Short mmCIF file of C-alpha atoms in Angstrom, two decimals:
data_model
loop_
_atom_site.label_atom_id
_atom_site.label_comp_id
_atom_site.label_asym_id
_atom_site.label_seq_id
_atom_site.Cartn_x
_atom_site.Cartn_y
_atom_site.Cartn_z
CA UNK A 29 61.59 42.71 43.22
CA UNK A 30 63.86 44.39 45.66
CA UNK A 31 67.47 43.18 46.04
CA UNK A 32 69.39 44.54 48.48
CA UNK A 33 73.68 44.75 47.40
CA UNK A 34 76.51 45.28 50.17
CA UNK A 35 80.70 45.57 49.21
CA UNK A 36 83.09 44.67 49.40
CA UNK A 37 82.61 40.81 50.76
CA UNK A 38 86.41 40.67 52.74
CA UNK A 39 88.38 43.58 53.85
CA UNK A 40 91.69 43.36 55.64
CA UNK A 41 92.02 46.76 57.30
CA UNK A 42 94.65 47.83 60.10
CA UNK A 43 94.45 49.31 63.04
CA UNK A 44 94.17 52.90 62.62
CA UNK A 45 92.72 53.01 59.17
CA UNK A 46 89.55 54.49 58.19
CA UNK A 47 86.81 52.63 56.86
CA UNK A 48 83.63 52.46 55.07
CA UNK A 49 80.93 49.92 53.49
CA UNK A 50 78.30 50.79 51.57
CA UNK A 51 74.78 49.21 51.23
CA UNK A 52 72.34 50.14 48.65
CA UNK A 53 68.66 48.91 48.24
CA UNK A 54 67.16 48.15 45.07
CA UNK A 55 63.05 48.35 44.39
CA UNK A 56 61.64 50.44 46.95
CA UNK A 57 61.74 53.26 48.36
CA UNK A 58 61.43 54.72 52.03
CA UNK A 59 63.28 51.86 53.65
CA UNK A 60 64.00 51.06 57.08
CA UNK A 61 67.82 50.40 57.18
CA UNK A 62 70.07 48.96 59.39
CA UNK A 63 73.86 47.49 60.56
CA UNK A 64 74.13 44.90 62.48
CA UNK A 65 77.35 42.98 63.64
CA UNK A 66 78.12 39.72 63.87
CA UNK A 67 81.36 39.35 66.05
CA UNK A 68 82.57 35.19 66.15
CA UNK A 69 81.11 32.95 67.80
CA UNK A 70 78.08 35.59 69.01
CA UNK A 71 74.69 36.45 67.88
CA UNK A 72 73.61 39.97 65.70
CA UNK A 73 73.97 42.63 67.31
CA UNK A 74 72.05 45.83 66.48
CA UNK A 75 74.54 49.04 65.41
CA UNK A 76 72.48 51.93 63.52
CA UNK A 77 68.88 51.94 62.38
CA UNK A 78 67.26 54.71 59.91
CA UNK A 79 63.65 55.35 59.15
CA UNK A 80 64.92 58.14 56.67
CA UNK A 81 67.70 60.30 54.86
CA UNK A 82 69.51 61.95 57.29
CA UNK A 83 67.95 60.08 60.67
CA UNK A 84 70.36 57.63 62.35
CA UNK A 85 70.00 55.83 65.64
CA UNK A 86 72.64 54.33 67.54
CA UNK A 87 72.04 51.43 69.52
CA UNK A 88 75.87 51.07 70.87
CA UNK A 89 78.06 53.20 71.33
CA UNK A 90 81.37 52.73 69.65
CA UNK A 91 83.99 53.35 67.90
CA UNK A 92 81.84 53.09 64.16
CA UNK A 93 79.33 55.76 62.77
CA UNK A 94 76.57 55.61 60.22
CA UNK A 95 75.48 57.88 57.45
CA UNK A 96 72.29 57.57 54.92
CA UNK A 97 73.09 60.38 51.98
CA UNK A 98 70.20 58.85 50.19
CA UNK A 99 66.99 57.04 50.43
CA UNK A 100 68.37 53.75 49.69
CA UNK A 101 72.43 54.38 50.94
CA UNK A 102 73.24 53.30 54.30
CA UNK A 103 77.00 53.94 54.71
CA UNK A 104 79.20 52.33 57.59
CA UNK A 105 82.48 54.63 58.33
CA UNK A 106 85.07 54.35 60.89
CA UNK A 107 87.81 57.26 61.30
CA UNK A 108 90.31 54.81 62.85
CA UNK A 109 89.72 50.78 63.46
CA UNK A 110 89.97 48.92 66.65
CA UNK A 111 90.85 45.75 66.90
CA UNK A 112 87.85 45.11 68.00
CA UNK A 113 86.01 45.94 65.20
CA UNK A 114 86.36 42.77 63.47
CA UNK A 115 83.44 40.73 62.43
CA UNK A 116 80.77 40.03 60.02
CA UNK A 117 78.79 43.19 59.17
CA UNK A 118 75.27 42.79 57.82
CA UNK A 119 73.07 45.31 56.30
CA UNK A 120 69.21 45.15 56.13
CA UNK A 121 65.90 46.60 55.01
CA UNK A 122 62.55 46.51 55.87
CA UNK A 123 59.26 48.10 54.24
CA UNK A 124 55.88 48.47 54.51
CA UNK A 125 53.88 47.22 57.55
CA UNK A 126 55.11 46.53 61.12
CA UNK A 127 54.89 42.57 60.11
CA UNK A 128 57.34 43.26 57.58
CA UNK A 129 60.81 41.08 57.98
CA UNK A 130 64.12 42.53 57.62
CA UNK A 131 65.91 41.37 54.42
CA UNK A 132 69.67 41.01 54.61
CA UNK A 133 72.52 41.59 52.34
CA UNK A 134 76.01 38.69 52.53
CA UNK A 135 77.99 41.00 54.41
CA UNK A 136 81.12 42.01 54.83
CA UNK A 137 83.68 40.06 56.59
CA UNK A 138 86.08 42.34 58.36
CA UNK A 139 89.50 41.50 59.69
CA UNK A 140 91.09 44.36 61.33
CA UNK A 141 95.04 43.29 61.76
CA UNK B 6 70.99 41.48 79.60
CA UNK B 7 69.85 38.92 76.98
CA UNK B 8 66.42 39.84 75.65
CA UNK B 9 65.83 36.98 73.52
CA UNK B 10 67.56 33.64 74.32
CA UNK B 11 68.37 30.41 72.54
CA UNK B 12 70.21 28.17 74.96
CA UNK B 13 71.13 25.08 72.83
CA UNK B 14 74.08 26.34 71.13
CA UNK B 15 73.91 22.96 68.92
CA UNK B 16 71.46 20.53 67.68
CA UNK B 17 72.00 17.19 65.72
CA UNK B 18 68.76 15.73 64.01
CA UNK B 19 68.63 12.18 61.76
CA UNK B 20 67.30 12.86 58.51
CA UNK B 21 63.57 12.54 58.15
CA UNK B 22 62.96 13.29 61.57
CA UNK B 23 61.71 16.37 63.25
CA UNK B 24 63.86 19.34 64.11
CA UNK B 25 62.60 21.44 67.16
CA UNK B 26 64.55 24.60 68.13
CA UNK B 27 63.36 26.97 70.99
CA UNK B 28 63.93 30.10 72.08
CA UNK B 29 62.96 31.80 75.23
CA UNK B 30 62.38 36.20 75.69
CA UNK B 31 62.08 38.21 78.20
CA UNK B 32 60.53 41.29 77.46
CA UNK B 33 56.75 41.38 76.81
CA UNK B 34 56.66 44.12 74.71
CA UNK B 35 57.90 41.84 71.75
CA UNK B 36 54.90 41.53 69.59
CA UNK B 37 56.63 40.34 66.56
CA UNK B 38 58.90 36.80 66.50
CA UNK B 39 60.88 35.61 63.13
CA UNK B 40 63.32 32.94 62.57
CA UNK B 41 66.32 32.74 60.04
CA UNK B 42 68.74 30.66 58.44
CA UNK B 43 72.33 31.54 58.33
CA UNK B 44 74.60 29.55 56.28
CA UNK B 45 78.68 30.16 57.16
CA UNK B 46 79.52 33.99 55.46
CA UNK B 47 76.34 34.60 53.92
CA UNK B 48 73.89 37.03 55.20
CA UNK B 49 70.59 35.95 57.41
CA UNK B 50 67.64 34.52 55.71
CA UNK B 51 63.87 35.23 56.41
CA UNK B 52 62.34 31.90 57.30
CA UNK B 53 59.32 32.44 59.11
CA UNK B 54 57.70 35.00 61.26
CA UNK B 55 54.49 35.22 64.40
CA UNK B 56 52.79 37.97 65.44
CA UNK B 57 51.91 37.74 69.29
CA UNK B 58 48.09 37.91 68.36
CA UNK B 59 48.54 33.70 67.38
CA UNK B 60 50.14 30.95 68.79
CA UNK B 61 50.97 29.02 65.39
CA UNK B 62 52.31 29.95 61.76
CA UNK B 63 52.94 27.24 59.57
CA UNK B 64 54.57 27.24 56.28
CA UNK B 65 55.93 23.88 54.00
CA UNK B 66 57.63 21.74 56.29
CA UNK B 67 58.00 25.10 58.93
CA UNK B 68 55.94 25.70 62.22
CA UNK B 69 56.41 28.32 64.76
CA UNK B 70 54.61 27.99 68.11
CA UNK B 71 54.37 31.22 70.47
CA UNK B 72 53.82 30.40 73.68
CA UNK B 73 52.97 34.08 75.67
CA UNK B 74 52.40 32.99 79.00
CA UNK B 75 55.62 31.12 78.86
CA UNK B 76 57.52 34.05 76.57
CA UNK B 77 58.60 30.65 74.79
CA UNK B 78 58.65 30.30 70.75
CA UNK B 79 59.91 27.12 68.81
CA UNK B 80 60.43 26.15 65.33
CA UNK B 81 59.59 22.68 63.81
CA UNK B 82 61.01 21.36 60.88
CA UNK B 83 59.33 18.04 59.46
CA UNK B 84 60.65 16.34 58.26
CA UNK B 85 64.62 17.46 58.33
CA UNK B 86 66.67 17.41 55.50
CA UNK B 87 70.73 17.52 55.41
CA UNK B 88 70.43 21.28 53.77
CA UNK B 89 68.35 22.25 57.01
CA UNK B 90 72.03 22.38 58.49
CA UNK B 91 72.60 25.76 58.91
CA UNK B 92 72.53 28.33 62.61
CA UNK B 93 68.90 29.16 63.24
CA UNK B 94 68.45 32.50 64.39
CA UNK B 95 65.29 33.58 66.11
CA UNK B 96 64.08 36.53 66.47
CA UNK B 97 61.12 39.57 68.12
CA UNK B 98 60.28 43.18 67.91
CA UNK B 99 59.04 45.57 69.95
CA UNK B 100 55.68 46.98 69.77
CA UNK B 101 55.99 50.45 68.19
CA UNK B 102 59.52 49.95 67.28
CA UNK B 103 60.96 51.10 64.27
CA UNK B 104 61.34 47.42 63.85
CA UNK B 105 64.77 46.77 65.14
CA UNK B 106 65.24 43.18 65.59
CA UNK B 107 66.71 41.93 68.83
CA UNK B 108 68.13 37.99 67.98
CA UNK B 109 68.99 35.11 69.81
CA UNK B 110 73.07 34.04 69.45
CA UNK B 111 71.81 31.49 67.20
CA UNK B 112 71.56 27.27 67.37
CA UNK B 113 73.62 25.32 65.00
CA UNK B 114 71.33 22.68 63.29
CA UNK B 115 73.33 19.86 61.72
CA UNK B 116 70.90 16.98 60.00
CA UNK B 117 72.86 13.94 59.38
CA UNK B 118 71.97 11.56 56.22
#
């Protein structure tokens, strides 16, 4: 079965420092991937998509960038936080057909002080 | 510009009874609906899903109705139990998207014993 792991859980990061979470997918290969955000009190909001190594898509533009080094490695990096950049960061695959749901890792709860 | 709306920020249900939360969209290119269930720092969890070629998916004590004409979708839960309580999430996708899903900001269900 496919798992899907995301670390660390908490980070406490200040302003200024770089940053990066990793996702990896377990039990399938040619995932759709994805970061979304969860900022307090707000819905999920759509960062990066990729339908394959090396493609990203941004959906906002921002201070955060995404990388996928391998099939099942979506990577979440930030050369300097904002304070704005706190939240709840949530990474997620899909396979297979278009009526496929998105799975989701337990995120990664960001505090940036 | 909210795509995909769910205006009760809050429901409260007795246990036993029936839990109904809705969710309104905008854009008709959504051919695709899901709901999850988010529980406090955990990540999203696939519930249930529609595609815009039926009106009703059921599944255990789940039901989602699509309603096009109205770009309306709800989800029934019968009967509630206190580990319903959770934020709902729903869900759609655009036709020929590389599925990225555009949510709601979520209702908090809370099912009292």
């Amino acid at each position: 079965s496919q798992t899907i792991h995301q670390w660390p859980a908490t980070l406490v990061q200040p302003v200024g420092s770089p940053l990066s979470l990793e996702c990896t997918v377990e039990g399938t290969s040619n995932p759709n991937l994805y970061w979304y955000r969860q900022a307090a009190g707000r819905g999920l909001q759509l960062l990066f998509y990729s339908v394959g190594i090396g493609q990203i898509s941004s959906e906002v533009p921002q201070n955060l960038s995404a990388s996928r080094p391998q099939d099942r490695q979506f990577i979440l990096s930030s050369k300097k936080l904002l304070l704005s950049d706190s939240g709840f960061y949530l990474c997620a695959w899909c396979g297979g057909t278009h009526l496929s749901p998105l799975h989701f890792g337990n995120g990664t709860r960001l505090t940036v002080t | 510009d909210q795509q995909v709306k769910q205006n009760s920020p809050s429901l409260s249900v007795q246990e036993g009874r029936i839990s109904i939360l809705n969710c309104d969209y905008t854009n008709s290119m959504f051919d695709y609906f899901l709901w999850y269930k988010k529980y406090p720092a955990e990540g999203p969890t696939f519930l249930i899903s529609i595609s815009s070629i039926k009106d009703k998916n059921e599944d255990g004590r789940f039901t989602v109705f699509l309603n096009k004409s109205a770009k309306h979708l709800s989800l029934h839960i019968v009967p509630s139990q206190p580990g319903d309580s959770a934020v709902y999430f729903c869900a759609a996708v655009l036709s020929g998207s590389a599925r990225q899903l555009t949510f709601g900001s979520g209702t908090q269900l809370t099912v009292l014993p």
